[in-house]
PDB file of C-alpha atoms and ligand atoms in Angstrom:
ATOM      1  CA  MET Q   1      69.610  91.388 142.435  1.00 91.00           C
ATOM      2  CA  LEU Q   2      69.115  87.626 143.079  1.00 95.00           C
ATOM      3  CA  ASN Q   3      65.713  86.712 144.855  1.00 93.00           C
ATOM      4  CA  LEU Q   4      65.254  83.299 147.108  1.00 94.00           C
ATOM      5  CA  SER Q   5      64.068  81.417 144.389  1.00 93.00           C
ATOM      6  CA  HIS Q   6      67.375  81.525 142.674  1.00 95.00           C
ATOM      7  CA  LEU Q   7      68.902  79.963 145.447  1.00 97.00           C
ATOM      8  CA  THR Q   8      66.086  77.169 146.121  1.00 95.00           C
ATOM      9  CA  SER Q   9      66.422  76.375 142.515  1.00 95.00           C
ATOM     10  CA  TYR Q  10      70.000  75.810 142.776  1.00 96.00           C
ATOM     11  CA  LEU Q  11      69.338  72.864 145.541  1.00 96.00           C
ATOM     12  CA  THR Q  12      67.306  71.365 142.739  1.00 96.00           C
ATOM     13  CA  CYS Q  13      69.856  71.815 139.962  1.00 96.00           C
ATOM     14  CA  PRO Q  14      72.626  74.623 139.819  1.00 95.00           C
ATOM     15  CA  ARG Q  15      71.869  75.010 135.890  1.00 95.00           C
ATOM     16  CA  LEU Q  16      68.202  75.670 136.662  1.00 95.00           C
ATOM     17  CA  SER Q  17      69.131  78.458 138.867  1.00 96.00           C
ATOM     18  CA  TYR Q  18      71.683  79.793 136.280  1.00 95.00           C
ATOM     19  CA  TYR Q  19      68.810  79.971 133.614  1.00 95.00           C
ATOM     20  CA  ARG Q  20      66.267  81.426 136.043  1.00 94.00           C
ATOM     21  CA  ILE Q  21      68.353  84.264 137.077  1.00 94.00           C
ATOM     22  CA  ARG Q  22      68.442  85.199 133.417  1.00 93.00           C
ATOM     23  CA  ASN Q  23      64.854  84.440 132.263  1.00 89.00           C
ATOM     24  CA  LYS Q  24      62.442  86.223 134.363  1.00 79.00           C
ATOM     25  CA  GLU Q  25      59.239  84.300 133.255  1.00 71.00           C
ATOM     26  CA  GLU Q  26      58.180  81.543 135.063  1.00 73.00           C
ATOM     27  CA  SER Q  27      54.734  79.722 134.980  1.00 80.00           C
ATOM     28  CA  PHE Q  28      52.301  79.561 137.954  1.00 89.00           C
ATOM     29  CA  THR Q  29      52.915  77.034 140.523  1.00 93.00           C
ATOM     30  CA  GLU Q  30      50.701  75.143 143.108  1.00 96.00           C
ATOM     31  CA  LEU Q  31      53.067  76.909 145.537  1.00 96.00           C
ATOM     32  CA  GLN Q  32      51.905  80.423 144.420  1.00 95.00           C
ATOM     33  CA  ALA Q  33      48.399  79.110 144.534  1.00 97.00           C
ATOM     34  CA  VAL Q  34      48.525  77.830 148.176  1.00 97.00           C
ATOM     35  CA  ARG Q  35      50.479  80.774 149.639  1.00 97.00           C
ATOM     36  CA  GLU Q  36      47.650  83.228 147.986  1.00 97.00           C
ATOM     37  CA  VAL Q  37      45.026  81.107 149.330  1.00 97.00           C
ATOM     38  CA  TYR Q  38      46.724  80.772 152.772  1.00 98.00           C
ATOM     39  CA  ILE Q  39      46.950  84.776 152.711  1.00 97.00           C
ATOM     40  CA  SER Q  40      43.582  85.215 152.259  1.00 97.00           C
ATOM     41  CA  PHE Q  41      41.790  82.698 154.508  1.00 97.00           C
ATOM     42  CA  ARG Q  42      44.271  84.003 157.418  1.00 97.00           C
ATOM     43  CA  ARG Q  43      42.642  87.555 156.655  1.00 95.00           C
ATOM     44  CA  GLY Q  44      39.274  86.128 156.625  1.00 96.00           C
ATOM     45  CA  PHE Q  45      38.884  86.093 153.183  1.00 97.00           C
ATOM     46  CA  ASP Q  46      37.619  83.183 150.669  1.00 96.00           C
ATOM     47  CA  LEU Q  47      38.558  81.413 147.827  1.00 96.00           C
ATOM     48  CA  ASN Q  48      37.144  84.105 145.167  1.00 96.00           C
ATOM     49  CA  TRP Q  49      39.560  86.615 146.911  1.00 97.00           C
ATOM     50  CA  ALA Q  50      42.576  84.404 146.880  1.00 96.00           C
ATOM     51  CA  GLU Q  51      41.726  84.218 142.954  1.00 95.00           C
ATOM     52  CA  LYS Q  52      41.423  87.738 142.446  1.00 95.00           C
ATOM     53  CA  ARG Q  53      44.786  88.105 144.401  1.00 94.00           C
ATOM     54  CA  ILE Q  54      46.213  85.458 141.847  1.00 94.00           C
ATOM     55  CA  GLU Q  55      44.889  87.272 138.811  1.00 93.00           C
ATOM     56  CA  ILE Q  56      46.890  90.386 139.705  1.00 93.00           C
ATOM     57  CA  LEU Q  57      49.811  89.092 141.159  1.00 91.00           C
ATOM     58  CA  HIS Q  58      50.543  85.851 138.674  1.00 90.00           C
ATOM     59  CA  ASN Q  59      49.444  84.351 135.363  1.00 88.00           C
ATOM     60  CA  PHE Q  60      46.644  82.626 136.722  1.00 91.00           C
ATOM     61  CA  ASP Q  61      46.021  78.986 135.638  1.00 93.00           C
ATOM     62  CA  ALA Q  62      42.915  77.674 136.719  1.00 94.00           C
ATOM     63  CA  GLU Q  63      44.143  73.715 136.696  1.00 95.00           C
ATOM     64  CA  VAL Q  64      46.980  74.546 138.861  1.00 96.00           C
ATOM     65  CA  PHE Q  65      44.742  76.466 141.167  1.00 96.00           C
ATOM     66  CA  LYS Q  66      42.338  73.676 141.332  1.00 96.00           C
ATOM     67  CA  LYS Q  67      45.038  71.066 142.179  1.00 96.00           C
ATOM     68  CA  ALA Q  68      46.330  73.143 144.603  1.00 97.00           C
ATOM     69  CA  VAL Q  69      43.197  73.975 146.577  1.00 97.00           C
ATOM     70  CA  ASP Q  70      42.169  70.127 146.246  1.00 97.00           C
ATOM     71  CA  LYS Q  71      45.102  69.344 148.491  1.00 97.00           C
ATOM     72  CA  MET Q  72      45.546  72.093 150.858  1.00 98.00           C
ATOM     73  CA  ILE Q  73      44.405  71.751 154.451  1.00 98.00           C
ATOM     74  CA  PHE Q  74      44.013  75.272 156.224  1.00 97.00           C
ATOM     75  CA  ASN Q  75      44.400  74.100 159.854  1.00 97.00           C
ATOM     76  CA  ARG Q  76      43.027  76.996 161.963  1.00 94.00           C
ATOM     77  CA  LYS Q  77      44.052  75.093 165.094  1.00 95.00           C
ATOM     78  CA  ALA Q  78      47.837  74.895 164.447  1.00 94.00           C
ATOM     79  CA  LEU Q  79      47.489  78.566 163.315  1.00 96.00           C
ATOM     80  CA  ASP Q  80      45.525  80.061 166.040  1.00 93.00           C
ATOM     81  CA  ASP Q  81      48.684  80.727 168.550  1.00 93.00           C
ATOM     82  CA  LEU Q  82      50.014  82.524 165.990  1.00 97.00           C
ATOM     83  CA  ARG Q  83      49.314  86.539 166.093  1.00 97.00           C
ATOM     84  CA  SER Q  84      49.484  87.725 162.391  1.00 96.00           C
ATOM     85  CA  ILE Q  85      51.215  91.081 162.422  1.00 97.00           C
ATOM     86  CA  ASP Q  86      52.017  91.554 158.496  1.00 98.00           C
ATOM     87  CA  TRP Q  87      51.842  89.766 155.167  1.00 97.00           C
ATOM     88  CA  ASP Q  88      53.394  89.653 151.942  1.00 96.00           C
ATOM     89  CA  VAL Q  89      56.403  91.606 153.306  1.00 97.00           C
ATOM     90  CA  PRO Q  90      58.835  92.342 150.606  1.00 97.00           C
ATOM     91  CA  VAL Q  91      62.769  92.610 151.938  1.00 97.00           C
ATOM     92  CA  ARG Q  92      65.440  93.753 149.959  1.00 97.00           C
ATOM     93  CA  SER Q  93      68.943  93.592 151.545  1.00 97.00           C
ATOM     94  CA  GLU Q  94      71.755  95.778 149.654  1.00 96.00           C
ATOM     95  CA  LYS Q  95      74.232  94.170 151.800  1.00 96.00           C
ATOM     96  CA  PHE Q  96      73.627  90.660 150.667  1.00 96.00           C
ATOM     97  CA  GLY Q  97      72.278  91.583 147.151  1.00 96.00           C
ATOM     98  CA  ILE Q  98      69.088  89.665 147.334  1.00 97.00           C
ATOM     99  CA  SER Q  99      65.546  90.362 147.738  1.00 96.00           C
ATOM    100  CA  PHE Q 100      62.645  88.547 148.665  1.00 96.00           C
ATOM    101  CA  THR Q 101      58.961  88.310 150.110  1.00 97.00           C
ATOM    102  CA  ILE Q 102      58.033  86.844 153.579  1.00 98.00           C
ATOM    103  CA  ASP Q 103      54.607  85.556 153.261  1.00 98.00           C
ATOM    104  CA  GLU Q 104      53.702  86.466 156.912  1.00 98.00           C
ATOM    105  CA  LEU Q 105      55.261  87.903 159.978  1.00 98.00           C
ATOM    106  CA  VAL Q 106      53.581  86.394 163.056  1.00 98.00           C
ATOM    107  CA  GLU Q 107      54.336  86.760 166.908  1.00 97.00           C
ATOM    108  CA  LYS Q 108      54.749  84.007 169.317  1.00 95.00           C
ATOM    109  CA  ASP Q 109      57.443  84.169 171.919  1.00 92.00           C
ATOM    110  CA  GLY Q 110      58.858  86.884 169.608  1.00 96.00           C
ATOM    111  CA  VAL Q 111      58.385  88.246 166.099  1.00 98.00           C
ATOM    112  CA  ALA Q 112      59.353  85.682 163.312  1.00 98.00           C
ATOM    113  CA  PRO Q 113      59.033  85.154 159.716  1.00 98.00           C
ATOM    114  CA  LEU Q 114      56.216  82.341 158.467  1.00 98.00           C
ATOM    115  CA  TYR Q 115      56.685  80.665 154.951  1.00 98.00           C
ATOM    116  CA  VAL Q 116      53.719  78.250 153.183  1.00 98.00           C
ATOM    117  CA  ALA Q 117      55.147  75.240 151.774  1.00 98.00           C
ATOM    118  CA  LEU Q 118      53.546  72.083 150.244  1.00 98.00           C
ATOM    119  CA  LYS Q 119      54.379  68.905 151.497  1.00 97.00           C
ATOM    120  CA  ALA Q 120      56.158  68.216 154.841  1.00 98.00           C
ATOM    121  CA  PRO Q 121      59.299  66.303 155.525  1.00 98.00           C
ATOM    122  CA  GLU Q 122      58.702  63.283 158.132  1.00 96.00           C
ATOM    123  CA  LYS Q 123      60.127  65.717 160.759  1.00 95.00           C
ATOM    124  CA  ASP Q 124      61.681  69.261 160.823  1.00 97.00           C
ATOM    125  CA  VAL Q 125      61.709  71.171 157.718  1.00 98.00           C
ATOM    126  CA  TRP Q 126      62.938  70.577 154.291  1.00 98.00           C
ATOM    127  CA  PHE Q 127      66.534  72.325 153.629  1.00 98.00           C
ATOM    128  CA  LYS Q 128      65.226  74.576 150.953  1.00 97.00           C
ATOM    129  CA  ASP Q 129      62.502  75.841 153.462  1.00 98.00           C
ATOM    130  CA  ALA Q 130      65.315  76.232 156.126  1.00 98.00           C
ATOM    131  CA  ILE Q 131      67.324  78.463 153.615  1.00 98.00           C
ATOM    132  CA  LYS Q 132      64.412  80.663 153.199  1.00 98.00           C
ATOM    133  CA  ILE Q 133      63.975  80.945 157.101  1.00 98.00           C
ATOM    134  CA  ALA Q 134      67.714  81.778 157.342  1.00 98.00           C
ATOM    135  CA  ALA Q 135      67.605  84.329 154.454  1.00 98.00           C
ATOM    136  CA  ALA Q 136      64.768  86.112 156.640  1.00 98.00           C
ATOM    137  CA  CYS Q 137      66.516  85.922 159.720  1.00 98.00           C
ATOM    138  CA  ILE Q 138      69.606  87.263 158.847  1.00 98.00           C
ATOM    139  CA  CYS Q 139      68.633  89.991 156.751  1.00 97.00           C
ATOM    140  CA  CYS Q 140      65.715  91.250 159.047  1.00 97.00           C
ATOM    141  CA  ASN Q 141      67.452  90.127 162.608  1.00 97.00           C
ATOM    142  CA  TYR Q 142      65.023  87.241 163.540  1.00 98.00           C
ATOM    143  CA  SER Q 143      66.142  84.224 165.352  1.00 97.00           C
ATOM    144  CA  PHE Q 144      63.690  81.565 164.285  1.00 98.00           C
ATOM    145  CA  GLY Q 145      60.569  81.110 161.804  1.00 98.00           C
ATOM    146  CA  PHE Q 146      58.043  78.715 160.756  1.00 98.00           C
ATOM    147  CA  VAL Q 147      56.922  76.842 157.713  1.00 98.00           C
ATOM    148  CA  TYR Q 148      53.274  75.875 157.225  1.00 98.00           C
ATOM    149  CA  TYR Q 149      53.162  72.950 155.475  1.00 98.00           C
ATOM    150  CA  ALA Q 150      49.879  73.244 153.532  1.00 98.00           C
ATOM    151  CA  TYR Q 151      49.335  69.846 152.118  1.00 98.00           C
ATOM    152  CA  SER Q 152      48.975  68.127 155.551  1.00 97.00           C
ATOM    153  CA  GLY Q 153      48.199  71.421 157.626  1.00 97.00           C
ATOM    154  CA  GLU Q 154      51.354  71.120 159.943  1.00 97.00           C
ATOM    155  CA  LEU Q 155      53.300  73.747 161.217  1.00 98.00           C
ATOM    156  CA  ARG Q 156      56.798  73.367 161.976  1.00 98.00           C
ATOM    157  CA  ILE Q 157      59.510  75.773 163.559  1.00 98.00           C
ATOM    158  CA  CYS Q 158      63.054  76.305 162.418  1.00 98.00           C
ATOM    159  CA  LYS Q 159      65.878  78.103 164.512  1.00 98.00           C
ATOM    160  CA  LEU Q 160      68.699  79.783 163.254  1.00 98.00           C
ATOM    161  CA  ASN Q 161      71.935  78.300 164.095  1.00 98.00           C
ATOM    162  CA  PHE Q 162      75.595  78.395 163.198  1.00 98.00           C
ATOM    163  CA  GLY Q 163      75.187  75.656 160.685  1.00 98.00           C
ATOM    164  CA  LEU Q 164      72.188  77.153 158.842  1.00 98.00           C
ATOM    165  CA  LYS Q 165      74.003  80.510 158.941  1.00 98.00           C
ATOM    166  CA  ARG Q 166      76.980  78.924 157.165  1.00 98.00           C
ATOM    167  CA  SER Q 167      74.792  77.127 154.949  1.00 98.00           C
ATOM    168  CA  PHE Q 168      72.978  80.102 153.699  1.00 98.00           C
ATOM    169  CA  LEU Q 169      76.276  81.966 153.042  1.00 98.00           C
ATOM    170  CA  LYS Q 170      77.670  79.091 151.072  1.00 97.00           C
ATOM    171  CA  LEU Q 171      74.723  78.789 148.945  1.00 98.00           C
ATOM    172  CA  LEU Q 172      74.591  82.567 148.156  1.00 97.00           C
ATOM    173  CA  GLU Q 173      78.137  82.833 147.177  1.00 97.00           C
ATOM    174  CA  ARG Q 174      77.542  79.905 144.932  1.00 95.00           C
ATOM    175  CA  VAL Q 175      74.621  81.491 143.402  1.00 97.00           C
ATOM    176  CA  LYS Q 176      76.482  84.973 142.956  1.00 96.00           C
ATOM    177  CA  MET Q 177      79.223  82.942 140.887  1.00 94.00           C
ATOM    178  CA  LEU Q 178      76.404  81.958 138.618  1.00 94.00           C
ATOM    179  CA  GLU Q 179      75.164  85.399 138.466  1.00 93.00           C
ATOM    180  CA  ASN Q 180      78.580  86.530 137.422  1.00 91.00           C
ATOM    181  CA  GLY Q 181      78.438  84.424 134.486  1.00 89.00           C
ATOM    182  CA  PHE Q 182      79.566  80.740 135.438  1.00 89.00           C
ATOM    183  CA  LEU Q 183      77.730  78.092 133.765  1.00 90.00           C
ATOM    184  CA  PRO Q 184      77.488  75.226 136.608  1.00 92.00           C
ATOM    185  CA  GLU Q 185      77.448  71.340 136.070  1.00 89.00           C
ATOM    186  CA  LYS Q 186      73.799  69.731 135.248  1.00 91.00           C
ATOM    187  CA  LYS Q 187      72.067  68.056 138.298  1.00 93.00           C
ATOM    188  CA  GLU Q 188      69.835  65.540 135.839  1.00 93.00           C
ATOM    189  CA  GLY Q 189      66.913  64.264 137.733  1.00 94.00           C
ATOM    190  CA  GLU Q 190      63.178  64.047 138.180  1.00 94.00           C
ATOM    191  CA  TYR Q 191      63.076  67.587 137.578  1.00 94.00           C
ATOM    192  CA  CYS Q 192      64.617  67.410 133.781  1.00 96.00           C
ATOM    193  CA  LYS Q 193      61.241  65.849 132.772  1.00 95.00           C
ATOM    194  CA  ILE Q 194      59.439  69.028 133.335  1.00 91.00           C
ATOM    195  CA  CYS Q 195      62.499  71.704 132.956  1.00 93.00           C
ATOM    196  CA  LYS Q 196      61.481  74.393 130.520  1.00 92.00           C
ATOM    197  CA  TYR Q 197      65.112  74.709 129.815  1.00 94.00           C
ATOM    198  CA  LYS Q 198      66.003  71.331 128.779  1.00 94.00           C
ATOM    199  CA  GLU Q 199      66.795  72.221 125.175  1.00 94.00           C
ATOM    200  CA  ILE Q 200      69.042  74.886 125.821  1.00 93.00           C
ATOM    201  CA  CYS Q 201      70.487  72.821 128.804  1.00 94.00           C
ATOM    202  CA  SER Q 202      71.331  70.080 126.388  1.00 92.00           C
ATOM    203  CA  SER Q 203      72.985  72.411 123.950  1.00 91.00           C
ATOM    204  CA  GLN Q 204      75.644  73.599 126.451  1.00 85.00           C
ATOM    205  CA  PRO Q 205      78.236  71.545 127.396  1.00 78.00           C
ATOM    206  CA  GLU Q 206      79.740  71.453 130.759  1.00 73.00           C
ATOM    207  CA  THR Q 207      82.999  73.020 131.079  1.00 69.00           C
ATOM    208  CA  PHE Q 208      86.189  72.119 133.173  1.00 59.00           C
ATOM    209  CA  ALA Q 209      85.173  75.434 135.589  1.00 61.00           C
ATOM    210  CA  SER Q 210      81.673  74.261 135.823  1.00 59.00           C
ATOM    211  CA  LYS Q 211      82.955  71.195 137.982  1.00 59.00           C
ATOM    212  CA  PHE Q 212      83.918  73.783 140.707  1.00 57.00           C
ATOM    213  CA  LEU Q 213      80.175  74.782 141.119  1.00 56.00           C
TER     214      LEU Q 213
HETATM  215  S1  SF4 L 301      67.232  69.847 132.104  1.00 96.50           S
HETATM  216 FE1  SF4 L 301      67.951  69.107 134.128  1.00 96.50          FE
HETATM  217  S2  SF4 L 301      69.932  69.554 134.075  1.00 96.50           S
HETATM  218 FE2  SF4 L 301      69.260  70.840 132.561  1.00 96.50          FE
HETATM  219  S3  SF4 L 301      68.812  72.839 133.946  1.00 96.50           S
HETATM  220 FE3  SF4 L 301      66.776  71.288 133.847  1.00 96.50          FE
HETATM  221  S4  SF4 L 301      66.737  70.490 135.500  1.00 96.50           S
HETATM  222 FE4  SF4 L 301      69.083  71.103 135.295  1.00 96.50          FE
END
């Protein structure tokens, strides 16, 4: 079964998604750190509790944790209007063959999913965050969602519309093709510098079929 990170990885590089589908082991990220701190603070717990959550749920890395905490802003004012209903909500959709976790379910003019992210774009939300909201809305029947950008303490709304539904389905179809074994094209860029699949990637040439993914 796919998970949402396979879809968002595809946007960074299709091959990264291909390798992540086949390799479950991933290192601890700033986003995971920020997400656990957010969940803890929203429930009235402190950083120590967030650290405990991380030790249980992830491969704790003190350096990554500190980096994330130093940059994070917990903006109570921006979040005050949102009534927290649930958090860390697992979703498994047999219909779409995808599973993921909603960071928080909140209520404001209706129930909506909320995701925590790092840096905000100038306006609206990043496409990868819109895809996460789309997945939650389509699989769980919501019509809008929120993204909390933790490095600036901003809350942004994202509404599900026809274009977003179509983008989500197209991306899901592309990633399902990778799941079925198609090796996609490389999308070389900044991420290659830190990509843990660099070696295997350079040893696997592109094929004619990979051009169509
Ligand atoms: S090394 Fe670059 S092109 Fe290859 S999988 Fe990683 S990000 Fe993609």
